[in-house]
Amino acid sequence: MTAVAVEAGPQASSLRHRLAERGVDSTLLLIAPATVFILLLFIYPFLYGLGLSFQPKEGGIGLGSYRRFFADAYEVGTIWKTMRLALPAAFFNVIASVPIAMKLRGRFRGKRLLSTMLVIPISLGTVLTAEGLLNFAGRAGWINRFLMAIHLVDRDHPLALVNNYWGVLFSLIITGVPFAFLLISSYLSGIDPSLEKAAAIMGADWRKRFSKIILPLLAPGLATTFMLTFVLAFSVFPSATLVGDPAGSTRVISLAAYQAYAEDFDYSSASAIAILMGLIELIVLALVMGWRSTLYRGSTGGKG
Amino acid sequence: MSTPRTAFESLRLEHIGRSFGGHQALVDLNLTIARGEFIALLGPSGCGKSTALNCLAGLLPLTTGQILIDGKRVDTLPPEKRGFGMVFQNYALFPHMSVAKNVSFGLQMQNVPKEELRARVAEAVAMVKLTDYAARLPGQLSGGQQQRVAIARAIVTAPRLVLMDEPLSNLDAKLRLDMRGEIRRIHQTLGLTTVYVTHDQEEALSMADRLVVLREGRVQQVGRPEELHSGPVNWHVADFMGYRNLLDLRAVQVRGNDVHLSGAGVELMGLAAQPVRAGDLVKVGVRPDDFKVVGPDAAGFDATVEVVEYHGRDFAIDARTAGGQVVHLLSEQALAPGSSIRVAASPSRVLVYQTDLEPAQEAAA
C-alpha cells in the first residue's frame, strides 16, 4: 500500500506539473460559467436555427428554404439594400472618427464635455435616436422649418430626410460614430506620442506624419473598428422600420427574416435568411481580416 | 556626411523661458553654442533640462526669449523646418519600419535621390555597427541596438544640431559605458554640434566640451568639465560634481580665503569658494577621496567607522563623529566597523559655500 502511494506520488505531481505548463490548472474553472452561458445561449440556438433552416415548411430535409429565398428577386434584393446601408455607414463611421479621435488626444478646455456629447448617442439606444430624427428631420421638423424660413427650401416640397434610405443611414451614423470613435481613441492612445515628435523633427509635416506613422500603426485598429460597425449596421432592424421605408428602399435582410417568421410563420425560411445574413457578414469580415493580416500588428510603442 | 549641410557659426539662446501654468520650468537661459560643440545640460529631474531641449527642438513653444542661428530666428519655425536631429529617451523608433527604413526616413523627407539615400543609410548603419541588422524591425533588437538605431537616425541627415534626451538612461551600466564611448566617437568623427541632456554627472563630464548645470529652471554654472569639477560655484553644483560630503558647519574664523570650520565633532580648514564671514553657518563640500585616514596624533577629527563597502580598488567608508555627523571617505585598507579613526583633508580640497543658494549668491556677486 505504502509502496503504491510512493510510486503514485511523483507521477501525480508530474502530471499536474505538465498540465500547468500548458496553462491547464484549477483557475481555468473560472471560465466554466461563461462557457456554459455561451453553449446554452449561443451555440445551441445557433445549431438549432441551422437545423431548422434545412427543414423547409413543405416538409422533408433539404435546401428548400434557401432555394425559395434565391428564387424571389424581392427577397434577394434585401442583400443589396442592406449592403447599400451598411458599407457606406461603416466606412463613414470609421473615417469620420479618425480626425475626431486625433483631435481629442490632446488636452484642451471643454474636452470632457465634447467627448461626453460624442458618446451619449450610444446610451440613448436606436429607438430614441429614431424618434429624435423623425422630429428633427421630418417633413415638419426643425431642419425643414428652418430651411423654409430662410427660403432655401420650397414650402410645398420639404426635404425628404426620413422614412427613406437617408433616414436609416443617418441613424446608423448617429449611433455608429460614437462607437467607432471610442474604439479608435483607444487604439490611438496605444501609439507612443513621441513617434510623431520624432517624425516631425526628421522633417515630416502633419500630412506625412499621419500617412507614414499614424495611419500604418492605426490601420489594424481601423480594420477591427470597421468590422464591428459593419456588423452592427448590417443587422440594422429598428431604424430601418422607424425612420426608413420598410416596404421599399430599406427593406433590409433582417426585416425579410422577421417577416418570414412573424407574418408567414415560416420558421425554416426565417432561419435560412438569418444563416445567409451571418454568411454574408463572415465573407466581408474575412476580406477585411485578409487585408489586416498584411499589416504590421506588433507593438505600437505606447501604453496599449 | 562629415560636414553638416547647413552648418552654422553660432546658435544663440537668448533669455529662453518656459512656464507651464504658473510654474516656471525654465527661466532666462542664455547660451551661445559654437559649431561642433558638445554641450551637456546637467541637473536633477525637474530642473528644466528636458524643457530646454524640447524648446530647442520646437516641440514646446517658448514663453519668453528667442533662439537665433547666425542671427536668424528659428524659434518661430515648426520642428520639421529646423533641420535638427533628436535621440529620445525611449528611442521612439517607428515600430513598423525596419532599421534601414527608420534611418532613411529623414532623408526621404528631404527627397534625397535614391542612390545617395541608400549609400548614406548604409554608412550611418555601419557607423553604429548594425549593418547585419538593417532588415530587422526595432522590436527584434535589444535595448542597446535600438539606441544605436536612434543615433543613426539622428545623424544620417547630418543635421545642424543633434539633440539627445537622456539617451542612455534606459540601458544597463555596462552598455551605458560602451554607448558613452560610441557617442563620443561619433561626435569626434562627424563633428556634429550636439546638445545632450543628462542627470548623470559622469556622463556629462566625460562627453561634453561644456556643461550647463541647471536647478529649478535656472542656470547655476556654465563651463568646461575641469572647471566645474574643480571649482563648483555653489554647493548645488558641488553636489552634482561628486562632492558627496556636504557638511553643515560653522565658519569659526575667516582669514582671506582660509576658513576654519567646526561643528558636530568635525574640525577642518577650508577654502572659501563663496564669500563667507566668521560666525556664518556654511555648506562644506569634500569629495570622499579627499578625506584621508591619518595617524592618531596628526591634526584632524575623530570618527567611528559604521559601514564598510568593498569597491575593488579601495573601500568606501561611512564614519560618524561624536557629534553625530556622518562623513563618507575612501580608504585603501579594510577598516573594521566600530573602530576609531582620525580623519583629515587638505584645506585646498575643502570648499566652503554659503548655505543659501540664491539670494545670498546675488548679493555676493
XYZ file of C-alpha atoms in Angstrom:
669
model
C 0.000 0.000 0.000
C 2.648 2.439 1.033
C 4.784 1.394 -1.940
C 1.943 2.203 -4.344
C 1.387 5.590 -2.744
C 5.058 6.427 -3.029
C 5.077 5.475 -6.694
C 1.848 7.321 -7.485
C 3.015 10.471 -5.704
C 5.647 11.740 -8.129
C 3.583 10.637 -11.141
C 0.511 12.551 -9.994
C 2.517 15.668 -9.320
C 4.322 15.450 -12.645
C 1.003 15.219 -14.498
C -0.212 18.301 -12.676
C 3.082 19.971 -13.500
C 2.833 19.107 -17.179
C -0.760 20.365 -17.331
C 0.253 23.575 -15.600
C 2.952 24.095 -18.201
C 0.251 24.021 -20.855
C -1.753 26.554 -18.864
C -4.241 23.998 -17.525
C -4.835 24.447 -13.809
C -7.703 24.960 -11.414
C -8.107 28.662 -12.244
C -9.330 27.505 -15.651
C -12.586 26.629 -13.870
C -13.268 30.350 -13.699
C -14.262 30.328 -17.351
C -16.740 27.484 -16.801
C -19.789 29.733 -16.194
C -19.049 31.716 -19.350
C -18.639 28.513 -21.343
C -21.981 27.176 -20.123
C -23.560 30.520 -20.913
C -22.206 30.523 -24.474
C -23.225 26.907 -25.048
C -26.787 27.497 -23.854
C -27.446 30.919 -25.291
C -25.379 30.957 -28.455
C -24.114 27.586 -29.685
C -27.345 25.678 -29.041
C -29.749 28.243 -30.567
C -27.390 28.710 -33.486
C -27.232 24.984 -34.233
C -31.000 24.730 -33.699
C -31.567 27.505 -36.214
C -29.109 25.948 -38.640
C -31.024 22.663 -38.383
C -34.328 24.475 -38.788
C -33.133 26.158 -41.987
C -32.722 22.738 -43.596
C -36.281 21.668 -42.741
C -38.411 23.614 -45.231
C -42.029 24.426 -44.495
C -43.303 21.938 -47.098
C -41.659 19.067 -45.203
C -38.631 16.853 -45.628
C -35.000 17.811 -45.230
C -33.099 19.907 -47.784
C -32.291 23.303 -49.240
C -35.902 24.245 -49.969
C -35.892 27.371 -47.802
C -32.657 28.660 -49.351
C -33.978 27.952 -52.859
C -37.148 29.872 -52.089
C -35.117 32.882 -50.944
C -32.908 32.939 -54.026
C -35.873 32.350 -56.355
C -37.583 35.541 -55.170
C -35.920 38.692 -56.551
C -37.692 40.790 -53.901
C -36.059 38.713 -51.192
C -32.604 38.586 -52.817
C -32.807 42.366 -53.204
C -32.638 42.752 -49.431
C -28.965 41.730 -49.531
C -28.132 44.633 -51.808
C -30.348 47.025 -49.828
C -28.613 46.088 -46.597
C -25.151 46.349 -48.126
C -26.032 49.746 -49.558
C -26.678 50.922 -45.994
C -24.100 49.002 -44.001
C -20.997 49.563 -46.159
C -21.263 53.374 -46.503
C -22.252 53.683 -42.851
C -19.278 51.602 -41.677
C -16.853 53.477 -43.936
C -18.194 56.840 -42.879
C -18.161 55.942 -39.179
C -14.518 54.885 -39.326
C -13.315 57.750 -41.499
C -15.189 60.441 -39.573
C -13.996 59.120 -36.223
C -10.285 59.294 -37.042
C -9.919 63.100 -37.090
C -12.166 63.480 -34.036
C -10.172 60.905 -32.088
C -6.890 62.507 -33.238
C -8.025 65.932 -32.090
C -9.341 64.661 -28.781
C -5.974 63.129 -27.870
C -4.536 66.431 -26.763
C -5.561 68.433 -23.727
C -7.844 71.375 -24.122
C -10.649 73.128 -22.340
C -14.020 71.513 -22.887
C -12.586 68.175 -23.960
C -14.628 66.218 -21.438
C -17.852 67.908 -22.424
C -17.153 67.240 -26.087
C -16.276 63.589 -25.620
C -19.306 63.071 -23.374
C -21.543 64.551 -26.042
C -19.948 62.299 -28.620
C -20.620 59.195 -26.593
C -24.178 59.974 -25.425
C -25.927 58.592 -28.565
C -24.731 55.093 -27.626
C -26.526 55.264 -24.316
C -29.764 56.515 -25.870
C -30.494 53.464 -27.984
C -31.792 53.259 -31.528
C -35.436 53.957 -30.797
C -34.848 57.273 -29.093
C -32.432 58.272 -31.855
C -35.071 57.360 -34.436
C -37.707 59.392 -32.643
C -35.353 62.334 -32.444
C -34.610 62.042 -36.128
C -38.310 61.961 -37.007
C -38.929 65.143 -35.005
C -35.823 66.907 -36.122
C -35.520 65.909 -39.756
C -39.134 65.078 -40.595
C -41.271 66.942 -43.114
C -42.384 69.394 -40.445
C -39.219 69.057 -38.408
C -36.891 71.809 -37.324
C -34.478 71.398 -40.190
C -37.150 71.763 -42.834
C -38.879 74.603 -40.977
C -35.575 76.429 -40.664
C -34.710 75.879 -44.321
C -38.195 77.089 -45.310
C -37.862 80.119 -43.067
C -34.687 81.182 -44.845
C -36.314 80.310 -48.192
C -33.755 77.681 -49.108
C -36.459 75.076 -49.408
C -39.834 75.407 -51.102
C -42.739 75.305 -48.637
C -44.550 72.644 -50.678
C -41.545 70.392 -51.211
C -39.772 69.837 -47.900
C -36.582 67.786 -47.935
C -37.276 64.073 -47.548
C -34.715 63.187 -44.927
C -36.568 60.426 -43.095
C -38.778 57.484 -43.995
C -36.319 56.598 -46.692
C -32.732 55.427 -47.267
C -31.219 58.607 -45.815
C -33.095 58.358 -42.549
C -31.690 54.910 -41.892
C -28.186 55.966 -42.932
C -28.324 58.995 -40.595
C -29.478 56.785 -37.773
C -26.667 54.290 -38.403
C -24.149 57.125 -38.373
C -25.547 58.770 -35.253
C -25.307 55.539 -33.297
C -22.195 54.229 -35.043
C -19.816 57.200 -34.882
C -19.576 57.282 -31.056
C -18.862 53.586 -31.053
C -16.177 53.886 -33.724
C -14.777 56.981 -32.007
C -14.383 55.163 -28.680
C -12.643 52.212 -30.297
C -10.322 54.331 -32.426
C -9.470 56.557 -29.452
C -8.276 53.551 -27.524
C -6.219 52.343 -30.480
C -4.722 55.827 -30.875
C -3.796 56.056 -27.207
C -1.719 52.937 -27.777
C 0.539 54.801 -30.203
C 3.517 56.421 -28.494
C 3.195 60.222 -28.980
C 6.970 60.567 -29.211
C 6.845 58.757 -32.585
C 5.081 61.753 -34.078
C 7.540 64.127 -32.433
C 10.447 62.115 -33.827
C 8.907 62.232 -37.300
C 8.372 65.986 -37.011
C 11.983 66.615 -36.095
C 13.045 64.454 -39.023
C 11.233 66.856 -41.314
C 7.767 65.320 -41.725
C 4.849 67.774 -41.878
C 1.488 66.716 -40.399
C 0.334 65.017 -43.610
C 3.458 62.863 -43.772
C 3.321 62.174 -40.043
C -0.232 60.944 -40.432
C 0.276 58.898 -43.579
C 3.666 57.379 -42.724
C 3.449 56.882 -38.970
C -0.057 57.137 -37.510
C -2.041 55.501 -40.305
C 0.109 52.359 -40.682
C 0.088 51.831 -36.918
C -3.618 52.567 -36.663
C -4.721 50.518 -39.695
C -5.275 47.205 -37.861
C -7.424 49.078 -35.345
C -9.341 50.743 -38.168
C -9.958 47.312 -39.709
C -11.318 45.982 -36.425
C -13.480 49.071 -35.935
C -14.770 48.768 -39.484
C -15.720 45.135 -38.936
C -17.587 45.856 -35.725
C -19.543 48.843 -37.025
C -20.250 46.959 -40.260
C -21.751 44.034 -38.346
C -23.830 46.420 -36.243
C -25.056 48.245 -39.339
C -25.694 45.070 -41.316
C -28.115 43.753 -38.706
C -29.991 47.077 -38.645
C -33.600 46.496 -37.725
C -35.325 49.121 -35.558
C -34.209 52.189 -37.509
C -34.966 50.503 -40.836
C -38.554 50.230 -39.633
C -38.864 53.509 -37.752
C -37.033 56.055 -39.888
C -36.816 54.025 -43.079
C -39.102 52.849 -45.793
C -39.575 49.260 -44.590
C -41.714 48.237 -47.518
C -39.337 49.614 -50.136
C -35.833 51.036 -50.211
C -34.905 49.989 -46.674
C -36.435 46.547 -46.583
C -33.237 45.130 -45.140
C -32.389 41.480 -44.746
C -33.288 41.334 -41.065
C -36.757 42.635 -41.958
C -37.091 39.856 -44.505
C -36.217 37.326 -41.817
C -38.648 38.924 -39.393
C -41.488 38.866 -41.920
C -40.859 35.201 -42.715
C -41.033 34.476 -39.029
C -43.838 36.714 -37.795
C -46.077 37.091 -40.835
C -45.611 33.893 -42.823
C -44.905 31.701 -39.790
C -42.195 30.088 -41.952
C -39.574 29.403 -39.266
C -37.411 27.476 -41.706
C -37.147 30.377 -44.170
C -36.541 32.828 -41.322
C -33.683 30.657 -40.111
C -32.287 30.272 -43.613
C -32.270 34.072 -44.077
C -30.576 34.542 -40.709
C -27.915 31.997 -41.648
C -27.373 33.731 -45.010
C -27.064 37.046 -43.189
C -24.354 35.559 -40.995
C -22.573 34.103 -44.023
C -22.514 37.432 -45.843
C -21.126 39.131 -42.750
C -18.480 36.433 -42.466
C -17.438 36.969 -46.097
C -16.980 40.705 -45.536
C -15.131 40.078 -42.270
C -12.878 37.517 -43.976
C -11.974 40.076 -46.661
C -11.137 42.698 -44.056
C -9.207 40.191 -41.928
C -7.260 39.143 -45.010
C -6.254 42.737 -45.623
C -5.494 43.238 -41.936
C -3.137 40.256 -41.879
C -0.892 42.023 -44.382
C -0.339 44.920 -41.944
C 2.177 45.466 -39.178
C 0.480 44.384 -35.960
C 3.243 44.417 -33.358
C 3.863 46.853 -30.563
C 2.957 50.456 -31.237
C 5.239 51.715 -28.544
C 2.569 53.210 -26.344
C 0.647 52.048 -23.334
C -1.695 49.999 -25.182
C 28.245 63.142 -44.149
C 31.209 64.530 -42.293
C 30.327 68.165 -42.830
C 26.812 69.221 -41.878
C 24.853 70.543 -44.832
C 23.744 73.708 -43.206
C 26.377 74.179 -40.546
C 26.118 77.396 -38.597
C 28.720 79.555 -36.952
C 26.813 80.022 -33.730
C 23.496 79.200 -32.171
C 22.309 81.655 -29.540
C 19.729 81.100 -26.861
C 18.619 84.489 -25.580
C 16.620 84.750 -22.361
C 14.829 81.477 -23.066
C 11.992 80.758 -20.653
C 9.069 78.401 -20.455
C 6.189 78.280 -17.983
C 3.522 75.637 -17.516
C 0.511 77.324 -15.995
C 2.036 79.266 -13.119
C 5.071 77.029 -12.829
C 8.322 78.302 -14.315
C 10.085 75.274 -15.746
C 12.881 77.255 -17.335
C 13.973 80.813 -16.550
C 16.225 83.101 -18.559
C 18.570 80.606 -20.171
C 21.361 82.309 -22.125
C 23.848 80.252 -24.053
C 25.897 80.557 -27.203
C 26.825 77.285 -28.856
C 29.667 77.179 -31.369
C 29.723 74.845 -34.353
C 30.848 71.338 -33.459
C 30.500 71.829 -29.739
C 29.187 69.112 -27.435
C 27.104 70.742 -24.715
C 25.667 68.837 -21.774
C 22.659 70.116 -19.843
C 23.016 68.645 -16.392
C 20.661 68.626 -13.443
C 18.288 66.562 -11.326
C 14.863 65.591 -12.652
C 12.552 68.575 -12.883
C 15.401 71.080 -13.267
C 14.230 72.177 -16.723
C 16.859 70.457 -18.836
C 14.348 68.446 -20.877
C 12.154 71.525 -21.213
C 15.138 73.393 -22.636
C 15.785 70.578 -25.117
C 12.145 70.395 -26.206
C 12.111 74.157 -26.697
C 15.223 73.889 -28.856
C 13.622 71.088 -30.880
C 10.443 73.110 -31.389
C 8.275 70.573 -29.583
C 7.435 73.190 -26.958
C 6.807 76.861 -27.768
C 8.843 79.377 -25.798
C 7.192 81.603 -23.236
C 9.988 84.163 -23.408
C 13.187 84.754 -25.337
C 14.399 83.719 -28.741
C 16.664 81.218 -30.452
C 18.956 82.537 -33.170
C 21.107 80.685 -35.661
C 23.674 83.054 -37.169
C 21.370 85.904 -36.245
C 18.238 84.369 -37.789
C 15.335 83.423 -35.557
C 14.438 79.747 -35.540
C 12.151 79.588 -32.512
C 9.224 80.569 -34.716
C 9.771 77.574 -37.025
C 7.901 74.279 -36.508
C 10.147 71.307 -35.623
C 10.073 69.916 -39.182
C 11.581 73.123 -40.562
C 14.504 73.386 -38.129
C 16.716 70.714 -39.657
C 17.743 69.196 -36.324
C 18.146 65.577 -35.270
C 16.977 64.133 -31.987
C 17.538 60.999 -29.928
C 14.708 60.304 -27.492
C 14.965 58.724 -24.079
C 12.635 55.902 -25.110
C 14.248 55.804 -28.613
C 10.888 56.494 -30.379
C 11.767 54.177 -33.269
C 8.982 53.604 -35.769
C 7.935 50.058 -34.812
C 6.518 49.180 -38.233
C 9.664 50.099 -40.172
C 12.900 48.160 -40.496
C 16.159 49.575 -39.166
C 17.072 50.778 -42.662
C 13.641 52.396 -43.160
C 13.851 54.117 -39.798
C 17.241 55.532 -40.679
C 16.193 56.592 -44.175
C 13.019 58.377 -43.012
C 14.676 61.752 -42.531
C 16.433 61.553 -45.901
C 13.160 60.642 -47.603
C 11.543 63.711 -46.088
C 14.325 65.737 -47.743
C 13.723 63.967 -51.073
C 17.309 62.765 -51.278
C 17.851 60.818 -54.547
C 17.585 57.036 -54.202
C 21.230 56.154 -54.875
C 22.577 58.724 -52.449
C 19.954 57.758 -49.871
C 20.986 54.116 -49.982
C 24.661 54.980 -49.594
C 24.100 57.360 -46.704
C 21.804 54.938 -44.861
C 24.395 52.166 -45.270
C 27.096 54.499 -43.978
C 25.088 55.549 -40.930
C 24.039 51.984 -40.122
C 27.663 50.853 -40.429
C 28.760 53.687 -38.165
C 26.632 52.277 -35.337
C 27.692 48.712 -36.264
C 24.252 47.456 -37.208
C 24.821 46.506 -40.857
C 23.745 42.907 -40.212
C 20.514 44.097 -38.617
C 19.376 46.587 -41.273
C 16.371 44.498 -42.325
C 15.095 43.835 -38.799
C 12.218 45.564 -37.057
C 13.044 47.551 -33.897
C 11.064 45.088 -31.768
C 13.572 42.385 -32.694
C 16.542 44.342 -31.332
C 17.966 44.684 -27.827
C 17.802 47.982 -25.958
C 21.378 48.904 -26.838
C 20.825 48.124 -30.517
C 17.620 50.176 -30.557
C 19.530 53.077 -29.069
C 22.144 52.762 -31.820
C 19.380 52.867 -34.450
C 18.054 56.020 -32.808
C 21.507 57.566 -33.005
C 21.992 56.548 -36.647
C 18.585 58.022 -37.436
C 19.502 61.316 -35.795
C 22.866 61.734 -37.526
C 22.157 60.391 -41.018
C 20.804 63.709 -42.256
C 23.934 65.499 -40.950
C 21.665 67.881 -39.041
C 22.985 71.248 -37.977
C 22.173 70.341 -34.380
C 21.767 66.955 -32.694
C 19.641 66.844 -29.553
C 19.921 63.942 -27.143
C 17.436 63.485 -24.299
C 18.957 61.180 -21.666
C 19.673 58.603 -24.354
C 21.493 56.184 -22.061
C 19.196 56.205 -19.044
C 17.303 53.070 -20.102
C 20.440 50.970 -20.557
C 22.276 48.852 -18.005
C 25.555 50.065 -16.512
C 27.926 48.230 -18.850
C 26.061 49.157 -22.038
C 25.909 52.724 -20.856
C 29.689 52.880 -20.687
C 30.014 51.358 -24.168
C 27.449 53.718 -25.677
C 29.093 56.700 -23.998
C 32.271 55.919 -25.874
C 30.293 55.310 -29.045
C 28.519 58.683 -28.900
C 31.795 60.442 -28.178
C 33.475 58.642 -31.101
C 30.658 59.554 -33.492
C 30.803 63.151 -32.321
C 34.549 63.299 -32.877
C 34.231 61.699 -36.324
C 31.355 63.791 -37.653
C 31.792 66.972 -35.651
C 28.040 67.439 -35.323
C 27.016 70.132 -32.869
C 25.298 68.315 -30.024
C 23.181 69.254 -27.021
C 22.980 66.389 -24.589
C 20.636 66.227 -21.609
C 21.532 64.045 -18.639
C 21.269 63.772 -14.881
C 24.476 61.729 -14.714
C 27.497 63.919 -13.910
C 29.968 61.265 -15.041
C 28.290 61.088 -18.447
C 28.324 64.865 -18.738
C 31.914 65.261 -17.574
C 33.266 62.518 -19.821
C 31.498 63.527 -23.040
C 30.858 67.243 -23.094
C 33.041 70.145 -24.156
C 30.966 72.407 -21.946
C 28.454 71.764 -19.189
C 25.396 73.739 -18.179
C 24.195 72.907 -14.671
C 20.528 73.700 -14.044
C 18.480 73.821 -10.893
C 14.768 74.630 -10.708
C 14.851 76.044 -14.199
C 17.798 78.356 -13.556
C 21.365 78.079 -14.789
C 23.790 77.549 -11.922
C 27.074 77.332 -13.783
C 28.379 77.029 -17.328
C 31.888 75.833 -18.005
C 34.356 73.228 -19.190
C 34.280 69.882 -17.350
C 37.523 70.546 -15.459
C 36.301 73.997 -14.378
C 33.142 72.554 -12.921
C 34.894 69.571 -11.474
C 37.441 71.562 -9.513
C 35.556 74.788 -8.903
C 31.804 74.466 -8.475
C 30.280 77.921 -7.891
C 27.766 76.806 -5.257
C 27.033 73.753 -3.175
C 24.330 72.546 -5.549
C 26.829 72.285 -8.384
C 29.334 70.769 -5.958
C 26.726 68.152 -5.069
C 26.456 67.273 -8.752
C 30.215 67.200 -9.246
C 30.815 64.401 -6.771
C 31.239 66.342 -3.543
C 29.368 63.676 -1.632
C 30.142 65.238 1.728
C 28.122 68.430 2.087
C 28.542 69.248 5.751
C 26.643 71.941 7.637
C 29.396 73.579 9.695
C 30.118 76.954 11.229
C 32.877 79.238 9.981
C 34.762 79.919 13.187
C 37.488 82.078 11.724
C 37.978 83.623 8.275
C 41.368 84.907 7.162
C 41.416 85.871 3.497
C 40.160 82.741 1.736
C 41.162 80.394 4.545
C 38.272 79.348 6.726
C 38.426 77.498 9.993
C 35.378 75.247 10.227
C 33.828 73.480 13.152
C 30.628 71.672 14.101
C 29.172 68.315 15.182
C 32.597 66.932 16.051
C 34.201 67.988 12.760
C 37.242 70.286 12.724
C 38.549 71.353 9.295
C 40.448 74.048 7.475
C 38.893 75.009 4.173
C 38.951 77.368 1.213
C 36.130 79.875 0.698
C 34.556 79.256 -2.712
C 31.998 81.963 -1.967
C 32.449 84.930 0.390
C 31.697 83.905 3.958
C 32.002 85.703 7.275
C 33.172 84.362 10.619
C 30.214 83.033 12.553
C 28.226 82.083 9.420
C 26.614 78.694 9.044
C 28.144 77.305 5.836
C 27.977 74.295 3.495
C 31.285 72.494 3.180
C 31.943 70.253 0.183
C 34.538 67.487 0.322
C 34.952 64.561 -2.084
C 35.164 61.132 -0.413
C 38.632 60.574 -1.912
C 39.920 63.834 -0.371
C 39.234 62.670 3.170
C 42.270 60.747 4.455
C 42.623 58.432 7.405
C 45.625 59.795 9.322
C 47.657 58.726 12.352
C 46.152 59.268 15.836
C 48.470 62.205 16.582
C 48.031 64.120 13.312
C 45.678 67.111 13.004
C 42.116 66.138 12.155
C 38.916 64.924 13.818
C 37.857 61.600 15.283
C 35.109 59.345 13.967
C 33.825 55.806 14.358
C 33.601 53.504 11.344
C 29.984 52.463 10.679
C 29.741 50.934 7.193
C 32.481 49.464 5.016
C 31.853 48.682 1.336
C 34.345 46.894 -0.873
C 34.849 48.796 -4.158
C 37.557 46.727 -5.769
C 40.472 49.124 -5.614
C 39.521 50.655 -2.282
C 36.901 50.690 0.443
C 34.059 53.191 0.823
C 33.684 54.054 4.474
C 30.845 55.776 6.289
C 32.073 57.098 9.627
C 30.255 59.058 12.321
C 31.759 61.728 14.550
C 30.993 62.054 18.250
C 28.720 64.967 17.271
C 26.635 62.691 15.009
C 27.895 63.960 11.624
C 28.319 61.200 9.015
C 31.278 61.569 6.627
C 31.971 59.498 3.507
C 35.570 58.635 2.685
C 37.689 56.189 0.731
C 40.342 54.049 2.352
C 42.899 51.663 0.928
C 42.690 49.447 3.986
C 39.670 47.497 5.134
C 38.638 49.111 8.412
C 36.617 47.179 10.927
C 33.168 48.637 11.674
C 33.241 50.087 15.151
C 36.914 51.049 15.069
C 38.008 54.623 15.776
C 39.828 56.618 13.114
C 41.217 60.114 12.713
C 40.161 61.926 9.525
C 41.776 64.918 7.828
C 41.626 66.713 4.469
C 43.949 69.090 2.666
C 42.483 72.630 3.116
C 42.637 73.287 -0.645
C 40.245 70.337 -1.162
C 37.676 71.593 1.339
C 35.337 74.054 -0.387
C 33.258 76.415 1.698
C 29.894 77.661 0.341
C 27.079 79.837 1.536
C 24.066 77.873 2.717
C 21.590 79.915 0.678
C 21.631 79.046 -2.996
C 20.061 82.114 -4.490
C 19.569 85.427 -2.754
C 22.946 85.379 -0.979
C 24.624 84.472 -4.237
C 23.140 87.503 -5.951
C 24.111 89.747 -3.061
C 27.646 88.417 -3.066
C 28.057 88.838 -6.811
